[in-house]
PDB file of C-alpha atoms in Angstrom:
ATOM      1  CA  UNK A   9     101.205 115.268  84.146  1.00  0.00           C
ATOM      2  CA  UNK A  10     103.802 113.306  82.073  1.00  0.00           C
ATOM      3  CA  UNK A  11     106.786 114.520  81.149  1.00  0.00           C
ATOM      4  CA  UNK A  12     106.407 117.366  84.538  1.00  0.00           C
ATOM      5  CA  UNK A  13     109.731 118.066  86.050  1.00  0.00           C
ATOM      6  CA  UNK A  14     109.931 117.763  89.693  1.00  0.00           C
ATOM      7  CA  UNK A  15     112.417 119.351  92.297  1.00  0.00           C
ATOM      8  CA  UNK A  16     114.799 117.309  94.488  1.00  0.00           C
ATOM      9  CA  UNK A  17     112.544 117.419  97.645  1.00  0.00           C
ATOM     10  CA  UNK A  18     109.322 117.276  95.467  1.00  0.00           C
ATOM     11  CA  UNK A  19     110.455 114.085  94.318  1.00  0.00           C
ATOM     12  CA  UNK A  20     110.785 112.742  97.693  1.00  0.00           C
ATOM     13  CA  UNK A  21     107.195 113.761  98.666  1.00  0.00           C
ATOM     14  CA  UNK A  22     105.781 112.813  95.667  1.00  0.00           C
ATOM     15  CA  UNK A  23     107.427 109.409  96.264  1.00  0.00           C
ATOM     16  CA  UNK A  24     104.776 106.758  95.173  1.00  0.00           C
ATOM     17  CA  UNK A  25     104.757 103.437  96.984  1.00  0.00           C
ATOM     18  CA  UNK A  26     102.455 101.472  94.836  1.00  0.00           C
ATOM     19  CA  UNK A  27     104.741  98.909  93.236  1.00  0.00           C
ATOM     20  CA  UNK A  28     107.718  99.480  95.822  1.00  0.00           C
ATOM     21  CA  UNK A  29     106.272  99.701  99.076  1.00  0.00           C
ATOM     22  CA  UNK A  30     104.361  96.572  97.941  1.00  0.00           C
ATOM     23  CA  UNK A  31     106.973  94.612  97.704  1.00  0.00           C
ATOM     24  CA  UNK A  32     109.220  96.012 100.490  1.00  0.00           C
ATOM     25  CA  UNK A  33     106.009  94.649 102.936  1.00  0.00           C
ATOM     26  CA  UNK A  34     105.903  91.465 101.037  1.00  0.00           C
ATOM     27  CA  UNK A  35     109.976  91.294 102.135  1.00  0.00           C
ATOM     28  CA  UNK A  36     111.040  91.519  98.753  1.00  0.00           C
ATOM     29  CA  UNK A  37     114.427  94.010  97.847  1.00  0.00           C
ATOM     30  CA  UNK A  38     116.092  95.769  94.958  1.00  0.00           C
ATOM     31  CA  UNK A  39     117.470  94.515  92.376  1.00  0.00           C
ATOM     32  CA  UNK A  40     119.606  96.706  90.097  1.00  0.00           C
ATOM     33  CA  UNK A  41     120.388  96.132  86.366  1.00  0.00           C
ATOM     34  CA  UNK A  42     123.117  97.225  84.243  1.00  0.00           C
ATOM     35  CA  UNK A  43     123.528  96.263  80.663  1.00  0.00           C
ATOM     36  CA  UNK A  44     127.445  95.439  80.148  1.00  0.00           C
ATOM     37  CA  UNK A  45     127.178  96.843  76.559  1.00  0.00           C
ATOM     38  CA  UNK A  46     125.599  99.980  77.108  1.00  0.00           C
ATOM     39  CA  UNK A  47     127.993 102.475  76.638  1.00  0.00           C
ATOM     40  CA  UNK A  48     127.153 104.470  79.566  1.00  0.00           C
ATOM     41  CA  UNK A  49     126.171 102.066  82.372  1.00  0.00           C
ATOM     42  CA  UNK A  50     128.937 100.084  81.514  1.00  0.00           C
ATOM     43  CA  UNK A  51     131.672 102.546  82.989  1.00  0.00           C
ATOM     44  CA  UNK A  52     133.545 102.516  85.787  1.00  0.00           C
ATOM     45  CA  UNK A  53     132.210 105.384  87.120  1.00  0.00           C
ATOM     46  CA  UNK A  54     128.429 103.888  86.754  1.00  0.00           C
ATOM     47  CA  UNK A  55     129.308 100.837  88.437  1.00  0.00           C
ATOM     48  CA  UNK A  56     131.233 102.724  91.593  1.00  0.00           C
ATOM     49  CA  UNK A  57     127.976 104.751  92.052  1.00  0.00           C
ATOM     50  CA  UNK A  58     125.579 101.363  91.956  1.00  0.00           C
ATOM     51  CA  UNK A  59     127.845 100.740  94.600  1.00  0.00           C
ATOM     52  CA  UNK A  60     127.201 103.261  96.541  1.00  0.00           C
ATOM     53  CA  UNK A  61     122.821 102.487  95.818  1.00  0.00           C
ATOM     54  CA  UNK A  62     123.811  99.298  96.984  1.00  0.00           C
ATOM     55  CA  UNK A  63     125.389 100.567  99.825  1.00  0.00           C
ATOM     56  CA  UNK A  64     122.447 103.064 100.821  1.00  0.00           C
ATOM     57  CA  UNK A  65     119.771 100.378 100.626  1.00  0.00           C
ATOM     58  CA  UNK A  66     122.133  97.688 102.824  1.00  0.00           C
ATOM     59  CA  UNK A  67     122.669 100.352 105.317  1.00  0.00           C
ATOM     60  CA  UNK A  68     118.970 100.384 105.295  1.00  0.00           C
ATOM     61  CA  UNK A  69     117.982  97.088 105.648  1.00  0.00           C
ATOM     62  CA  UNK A  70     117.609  96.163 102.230  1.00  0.00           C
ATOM     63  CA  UNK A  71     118.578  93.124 100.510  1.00  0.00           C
ATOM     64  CA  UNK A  72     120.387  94.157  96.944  1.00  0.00           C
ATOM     65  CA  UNK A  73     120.938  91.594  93.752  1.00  0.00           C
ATOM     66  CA  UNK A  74     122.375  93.133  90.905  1.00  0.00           C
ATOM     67  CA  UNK A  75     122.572  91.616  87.403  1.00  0.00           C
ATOM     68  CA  UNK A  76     122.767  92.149  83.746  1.00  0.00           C
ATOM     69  CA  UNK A  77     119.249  91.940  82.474  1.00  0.00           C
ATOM     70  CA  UNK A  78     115.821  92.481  83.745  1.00  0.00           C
ATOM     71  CA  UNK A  79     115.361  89.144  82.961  1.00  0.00           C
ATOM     72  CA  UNK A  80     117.630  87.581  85.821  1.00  0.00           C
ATOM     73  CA  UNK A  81     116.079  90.816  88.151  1.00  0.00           C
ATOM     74  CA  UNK A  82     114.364  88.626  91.224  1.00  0.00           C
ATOM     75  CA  UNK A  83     110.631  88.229  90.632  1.00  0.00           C
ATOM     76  CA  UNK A  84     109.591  89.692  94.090  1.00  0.00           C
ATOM     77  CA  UNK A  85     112.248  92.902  93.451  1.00  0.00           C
ATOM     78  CA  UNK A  86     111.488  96.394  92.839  1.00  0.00           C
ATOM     79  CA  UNK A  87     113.458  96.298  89.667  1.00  0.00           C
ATOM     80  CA  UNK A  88     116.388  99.283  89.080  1.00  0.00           C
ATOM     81  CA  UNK A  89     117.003 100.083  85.531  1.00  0.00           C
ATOM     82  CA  UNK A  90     120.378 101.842  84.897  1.00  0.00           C
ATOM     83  CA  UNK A  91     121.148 102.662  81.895  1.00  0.00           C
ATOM     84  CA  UNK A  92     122.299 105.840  78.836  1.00  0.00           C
ATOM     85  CA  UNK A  93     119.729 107.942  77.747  1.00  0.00           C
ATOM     86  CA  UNK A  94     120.346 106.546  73.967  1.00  0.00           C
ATOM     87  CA  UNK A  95     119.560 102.945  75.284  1.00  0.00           C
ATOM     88  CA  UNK A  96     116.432 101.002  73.818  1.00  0.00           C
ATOM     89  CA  UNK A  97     115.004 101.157  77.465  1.00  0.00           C
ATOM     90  CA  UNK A  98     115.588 105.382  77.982  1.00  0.00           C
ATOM     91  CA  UNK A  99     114.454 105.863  74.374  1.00  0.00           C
ATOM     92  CA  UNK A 100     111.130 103.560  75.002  1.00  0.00           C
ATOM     93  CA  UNK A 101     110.191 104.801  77.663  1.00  0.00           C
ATOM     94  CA  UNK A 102     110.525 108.574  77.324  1.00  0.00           C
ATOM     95  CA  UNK A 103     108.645 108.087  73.773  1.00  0.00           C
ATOM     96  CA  UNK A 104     105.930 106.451  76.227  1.00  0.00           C
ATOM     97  CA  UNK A 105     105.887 109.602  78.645  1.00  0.00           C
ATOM     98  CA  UNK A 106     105.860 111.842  75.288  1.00  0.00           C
ATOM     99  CA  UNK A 107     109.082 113.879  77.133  1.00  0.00           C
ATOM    100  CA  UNK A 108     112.836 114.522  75.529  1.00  0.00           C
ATOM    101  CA  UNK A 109     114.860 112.501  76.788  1.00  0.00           C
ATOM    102  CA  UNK A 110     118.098 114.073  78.509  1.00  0.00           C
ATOM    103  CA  UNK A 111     119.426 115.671  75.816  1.00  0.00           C
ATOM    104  CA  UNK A 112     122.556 118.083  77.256  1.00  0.00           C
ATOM    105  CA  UNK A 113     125.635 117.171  79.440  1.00  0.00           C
ATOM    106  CA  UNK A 114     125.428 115.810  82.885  1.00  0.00           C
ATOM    107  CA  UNK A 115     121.413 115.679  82.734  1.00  0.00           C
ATOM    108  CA  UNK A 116     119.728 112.838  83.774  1.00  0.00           C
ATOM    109  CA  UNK A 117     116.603 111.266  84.246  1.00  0.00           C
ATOM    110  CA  UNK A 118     114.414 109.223  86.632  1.00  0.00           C
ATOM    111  CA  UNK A 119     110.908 107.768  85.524  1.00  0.00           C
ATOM    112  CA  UNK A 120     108.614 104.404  85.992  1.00  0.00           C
ATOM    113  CA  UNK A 121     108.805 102.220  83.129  1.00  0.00           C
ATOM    114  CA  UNK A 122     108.080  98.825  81.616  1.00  0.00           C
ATOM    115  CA  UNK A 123     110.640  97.049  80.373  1.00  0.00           C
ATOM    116  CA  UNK A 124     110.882  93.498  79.209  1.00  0.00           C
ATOM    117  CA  UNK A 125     106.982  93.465  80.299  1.00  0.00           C
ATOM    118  CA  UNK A 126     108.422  94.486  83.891  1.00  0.00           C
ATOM    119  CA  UNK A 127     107.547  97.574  85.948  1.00  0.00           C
ATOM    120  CA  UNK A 128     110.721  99.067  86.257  1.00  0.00           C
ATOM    121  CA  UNK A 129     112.378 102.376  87.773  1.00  0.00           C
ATOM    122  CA  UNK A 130     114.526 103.960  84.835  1.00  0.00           C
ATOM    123  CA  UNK A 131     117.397 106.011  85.667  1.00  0.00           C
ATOM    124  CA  UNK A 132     119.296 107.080  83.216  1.00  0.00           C
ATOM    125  CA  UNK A 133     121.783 109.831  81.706  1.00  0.00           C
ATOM    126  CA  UNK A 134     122.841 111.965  78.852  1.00  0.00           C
ATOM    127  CA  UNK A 135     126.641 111.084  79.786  1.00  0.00           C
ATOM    128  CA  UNK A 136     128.554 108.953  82.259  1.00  0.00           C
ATOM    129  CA  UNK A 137     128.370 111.843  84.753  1.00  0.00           C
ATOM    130  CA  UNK A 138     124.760 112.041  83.936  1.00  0.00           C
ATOM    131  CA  UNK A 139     123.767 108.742  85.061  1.00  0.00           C
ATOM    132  CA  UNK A 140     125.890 109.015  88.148  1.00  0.00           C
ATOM    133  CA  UNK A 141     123.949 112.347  89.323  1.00  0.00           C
ATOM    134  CA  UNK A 142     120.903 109.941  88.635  1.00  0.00           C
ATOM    135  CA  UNK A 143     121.995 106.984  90.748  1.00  0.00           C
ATOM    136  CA  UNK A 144     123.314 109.233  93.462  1.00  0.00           C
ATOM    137  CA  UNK A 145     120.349 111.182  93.510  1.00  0.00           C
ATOM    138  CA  UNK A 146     118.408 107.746  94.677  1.00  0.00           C
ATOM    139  CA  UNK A 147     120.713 106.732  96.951  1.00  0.00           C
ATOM    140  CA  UNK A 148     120.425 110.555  98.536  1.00  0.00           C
ATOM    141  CA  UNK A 149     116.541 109.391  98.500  1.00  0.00           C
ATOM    142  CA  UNK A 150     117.025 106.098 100.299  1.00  0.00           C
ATOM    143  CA  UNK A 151     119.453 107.635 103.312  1.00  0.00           C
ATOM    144  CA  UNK A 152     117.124 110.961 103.763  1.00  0.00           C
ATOM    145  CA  UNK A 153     113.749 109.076 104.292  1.00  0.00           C
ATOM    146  CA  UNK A 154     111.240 106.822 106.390  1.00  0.00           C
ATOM    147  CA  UNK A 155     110.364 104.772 103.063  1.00  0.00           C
ATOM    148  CA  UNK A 156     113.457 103.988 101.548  1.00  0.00           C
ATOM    149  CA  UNK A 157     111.856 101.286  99.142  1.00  0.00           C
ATOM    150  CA  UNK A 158     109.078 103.639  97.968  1.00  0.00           C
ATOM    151  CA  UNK A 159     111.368 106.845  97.613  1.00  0.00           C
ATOM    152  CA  UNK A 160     113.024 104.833  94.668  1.00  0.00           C
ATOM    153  CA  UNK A 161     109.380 105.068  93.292  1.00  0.00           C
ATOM    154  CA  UNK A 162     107.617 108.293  91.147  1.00  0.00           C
ATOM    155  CA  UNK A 163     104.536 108.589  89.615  1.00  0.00           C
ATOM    156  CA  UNK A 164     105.588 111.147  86.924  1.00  0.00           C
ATOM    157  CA  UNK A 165     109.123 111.548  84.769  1.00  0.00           C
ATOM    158  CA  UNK A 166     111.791 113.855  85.946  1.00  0.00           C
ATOM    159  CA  UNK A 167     114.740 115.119  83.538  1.00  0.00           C
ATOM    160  CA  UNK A 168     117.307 117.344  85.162  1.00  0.00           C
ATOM    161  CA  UNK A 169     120.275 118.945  84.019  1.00  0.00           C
ATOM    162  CA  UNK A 170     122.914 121.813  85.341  1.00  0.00           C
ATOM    163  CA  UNK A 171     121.723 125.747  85.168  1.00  0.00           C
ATOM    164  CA  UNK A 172     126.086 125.858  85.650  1.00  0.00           C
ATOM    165  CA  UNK A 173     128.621 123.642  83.513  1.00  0.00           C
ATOM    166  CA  UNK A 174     131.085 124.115  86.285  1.00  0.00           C
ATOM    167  CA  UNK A 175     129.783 123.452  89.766  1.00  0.00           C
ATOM    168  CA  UNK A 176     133.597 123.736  91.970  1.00  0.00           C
ATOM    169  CA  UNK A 177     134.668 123.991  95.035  1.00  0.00           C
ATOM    170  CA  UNK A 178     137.651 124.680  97.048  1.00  0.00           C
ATOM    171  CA  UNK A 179     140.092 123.550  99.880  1.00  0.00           C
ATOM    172  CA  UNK A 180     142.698 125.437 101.760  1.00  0.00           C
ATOM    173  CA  UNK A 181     145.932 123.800 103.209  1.00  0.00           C
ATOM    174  CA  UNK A 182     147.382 126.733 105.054  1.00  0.00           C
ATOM    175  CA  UNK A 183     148.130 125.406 108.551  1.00  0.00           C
ATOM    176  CA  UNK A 184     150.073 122.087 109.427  1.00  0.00           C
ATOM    177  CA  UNK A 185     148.896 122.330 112.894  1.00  0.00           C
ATOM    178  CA  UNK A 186     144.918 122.594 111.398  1.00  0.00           C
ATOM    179  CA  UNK A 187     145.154 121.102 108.138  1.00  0.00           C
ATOM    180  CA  UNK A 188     147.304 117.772 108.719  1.00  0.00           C
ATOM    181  CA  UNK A 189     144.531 116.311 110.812  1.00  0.00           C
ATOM    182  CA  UNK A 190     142.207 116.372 107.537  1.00  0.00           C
ATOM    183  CA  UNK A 191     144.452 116.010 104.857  1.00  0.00           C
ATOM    184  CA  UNK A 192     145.903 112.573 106.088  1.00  0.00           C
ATOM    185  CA  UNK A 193     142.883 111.152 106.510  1.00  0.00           C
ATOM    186  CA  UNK A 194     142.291 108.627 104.666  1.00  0.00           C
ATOM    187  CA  UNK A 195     138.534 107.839 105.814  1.00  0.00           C
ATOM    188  CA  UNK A 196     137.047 111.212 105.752  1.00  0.00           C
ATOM    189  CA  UNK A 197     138.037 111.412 102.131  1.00  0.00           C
ATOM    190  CA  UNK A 198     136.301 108.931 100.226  1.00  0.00           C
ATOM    191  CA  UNK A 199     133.184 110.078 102.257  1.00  0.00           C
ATOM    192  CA  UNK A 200     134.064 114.022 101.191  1.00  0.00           C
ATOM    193  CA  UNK A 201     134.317 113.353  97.582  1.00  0.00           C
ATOM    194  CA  UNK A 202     131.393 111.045  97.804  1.00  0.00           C
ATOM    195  CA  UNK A 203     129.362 113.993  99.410  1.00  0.00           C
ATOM    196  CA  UNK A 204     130.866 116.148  96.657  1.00  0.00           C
ATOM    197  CA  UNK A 205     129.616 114.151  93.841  1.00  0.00           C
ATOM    198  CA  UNK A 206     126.075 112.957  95.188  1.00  0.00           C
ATOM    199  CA  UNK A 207     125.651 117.481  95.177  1.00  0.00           C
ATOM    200  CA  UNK A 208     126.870 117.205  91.883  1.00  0.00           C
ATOM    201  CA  UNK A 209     130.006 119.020  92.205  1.00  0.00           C
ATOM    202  CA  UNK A 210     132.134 118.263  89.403  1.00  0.00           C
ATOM    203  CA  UNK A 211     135.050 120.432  90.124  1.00  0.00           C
ATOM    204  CA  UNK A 212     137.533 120.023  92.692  1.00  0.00           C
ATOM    205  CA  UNK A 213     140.608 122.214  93.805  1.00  0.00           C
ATOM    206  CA  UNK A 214     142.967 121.939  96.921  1.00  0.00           C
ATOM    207  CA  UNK A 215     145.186 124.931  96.939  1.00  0.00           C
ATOM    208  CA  UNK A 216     148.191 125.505  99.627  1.00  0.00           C
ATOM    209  CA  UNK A 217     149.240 128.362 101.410  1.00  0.00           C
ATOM    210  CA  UNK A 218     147.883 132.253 102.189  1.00  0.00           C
ATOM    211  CA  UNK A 219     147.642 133.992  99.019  1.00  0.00           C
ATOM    212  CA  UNK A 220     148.818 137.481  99.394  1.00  0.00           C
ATOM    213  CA  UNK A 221     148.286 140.732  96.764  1.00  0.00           C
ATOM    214  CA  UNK A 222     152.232 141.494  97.512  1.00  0.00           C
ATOM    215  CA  UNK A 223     154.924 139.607  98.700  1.00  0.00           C
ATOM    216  CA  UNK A 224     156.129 142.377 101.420  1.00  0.00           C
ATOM    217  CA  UNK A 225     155.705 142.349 105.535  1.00  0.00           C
ATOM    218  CA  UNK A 226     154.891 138.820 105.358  1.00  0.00           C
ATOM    219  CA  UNK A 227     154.473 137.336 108.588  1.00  0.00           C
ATOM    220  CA  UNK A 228     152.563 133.816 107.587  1.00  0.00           C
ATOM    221  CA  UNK A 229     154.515 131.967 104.722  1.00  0.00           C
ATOM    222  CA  UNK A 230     153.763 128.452 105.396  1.00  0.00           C
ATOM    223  CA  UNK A 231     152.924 126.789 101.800  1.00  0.00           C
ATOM    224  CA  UNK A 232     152.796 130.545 100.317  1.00  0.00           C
ATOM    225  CA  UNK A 233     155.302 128.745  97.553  1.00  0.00           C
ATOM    226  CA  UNK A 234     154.608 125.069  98.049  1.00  0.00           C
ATOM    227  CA  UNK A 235     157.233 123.835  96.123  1.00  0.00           C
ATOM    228  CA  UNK A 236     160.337 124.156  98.716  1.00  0.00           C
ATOM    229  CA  UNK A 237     157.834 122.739 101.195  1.00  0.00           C
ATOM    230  CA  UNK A 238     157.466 119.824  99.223  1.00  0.00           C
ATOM    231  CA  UNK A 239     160.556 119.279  97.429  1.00  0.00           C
TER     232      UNK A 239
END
């Protein structure tokens, strides 16, 4: 029914592959559009996580052109609509599906659309961080499936936001024999906070050393007071 919200995993097996699948047998591949002016697309945040869509589809197989207006989007594309969820587009096509459009921080939204007279898939967001959950959560679609092409595709609208503002987690330096090997390396942590963000984590802490209730009979004080370890 429009304007039904979906889970995660519901989305993926309610994937449609009428317009997508299409055109990923006729050999055709995504192309992903971001307005410059809109507000929200337009960050640097948005545009490191079309990177990493672009990323998921390449690693698939799948040819990527991005551009500025569905206009320059290739004709034999599945077309990617990124945008806020106060753009013309989000506002259009929400009013079309008779849903609110994300309306609190960090939601999102994912829905088929039409767009310049172009079957489109919209994914938008409240907030920066909104639209980023959005554009992750496809690229989570495209590297957890056989149909990478049609899981981009959904037959009904799906608006999402957090049950918890502050979604955190934490990592413990408290060993330079077990923690050294992880901290210094420099490829695992892109890929971490990557994983962090596409779970929508949006709270990060690294704390150092064994905390104790009382500083007596201490037999383990590496990093318990990091500062004459560092300084």
């Amino acid at each position: 029914m429009p304007g039904q919200s979906f889970s995660r995993r519901q989305f993926v097996k309610s994937a449609s592959a009428i317009t997508a699948l299409g055109a990923a047998r006729a050999g055709g591949g995504i192309s992903i559009v971001a307005t410059p002016d809109d507000a929200v697309a337009g960050t640097a945040p948005v545009q490191w996580a079309i990177s990493e869509l672009a990323r998921s589809l390449e690693g698939r197989g799948i040819s990527v052109f991005r551009c500025e207006s569905v206009s320059q989007a290739k004709a034999g594309d599945v077309c990617v609509v990124a945008a806020g969820a106060a753009s013309d587009a989000a506002v259009s096509a929400f009013k079309g599906w008779r849903g609110e459009t994300p309306s609190s921080a960090e939601a999102l939204g994912i829905l088929p659309t039409v767009v310049d007279k172009r079957r489109v898939i919209l994914a938008c967001g409240y907030d920066v961080r909104g639209l980023v959950y959005a554009l992750l959560e496809l690229a989570d679609r495209v590297q957890n499936t056989a149909e990478p092409v049609a899981a981009l595709s959904t037959s009904a609208a799906i608006v999402e936001g957090p049950v918890n503002s502050v979604r955190g987690i934490n990592r413990l330096f408290t060993s330079d024999v077990e923690d050294k090997p992880w901290y210094n390396d420099r490829e695992m942590w892109p890929q971490y906070l990557t994983l962090l963000a596409s779970q929508r984590f949006n709270r990060f802490s690294l704390a150092f050393g064994i905390g104790y209730d009382f500083i007596r009979q201490v037999t383990d004080a590496y990093f318990l007071f990091a500062y004459p370890f560092l300084l």
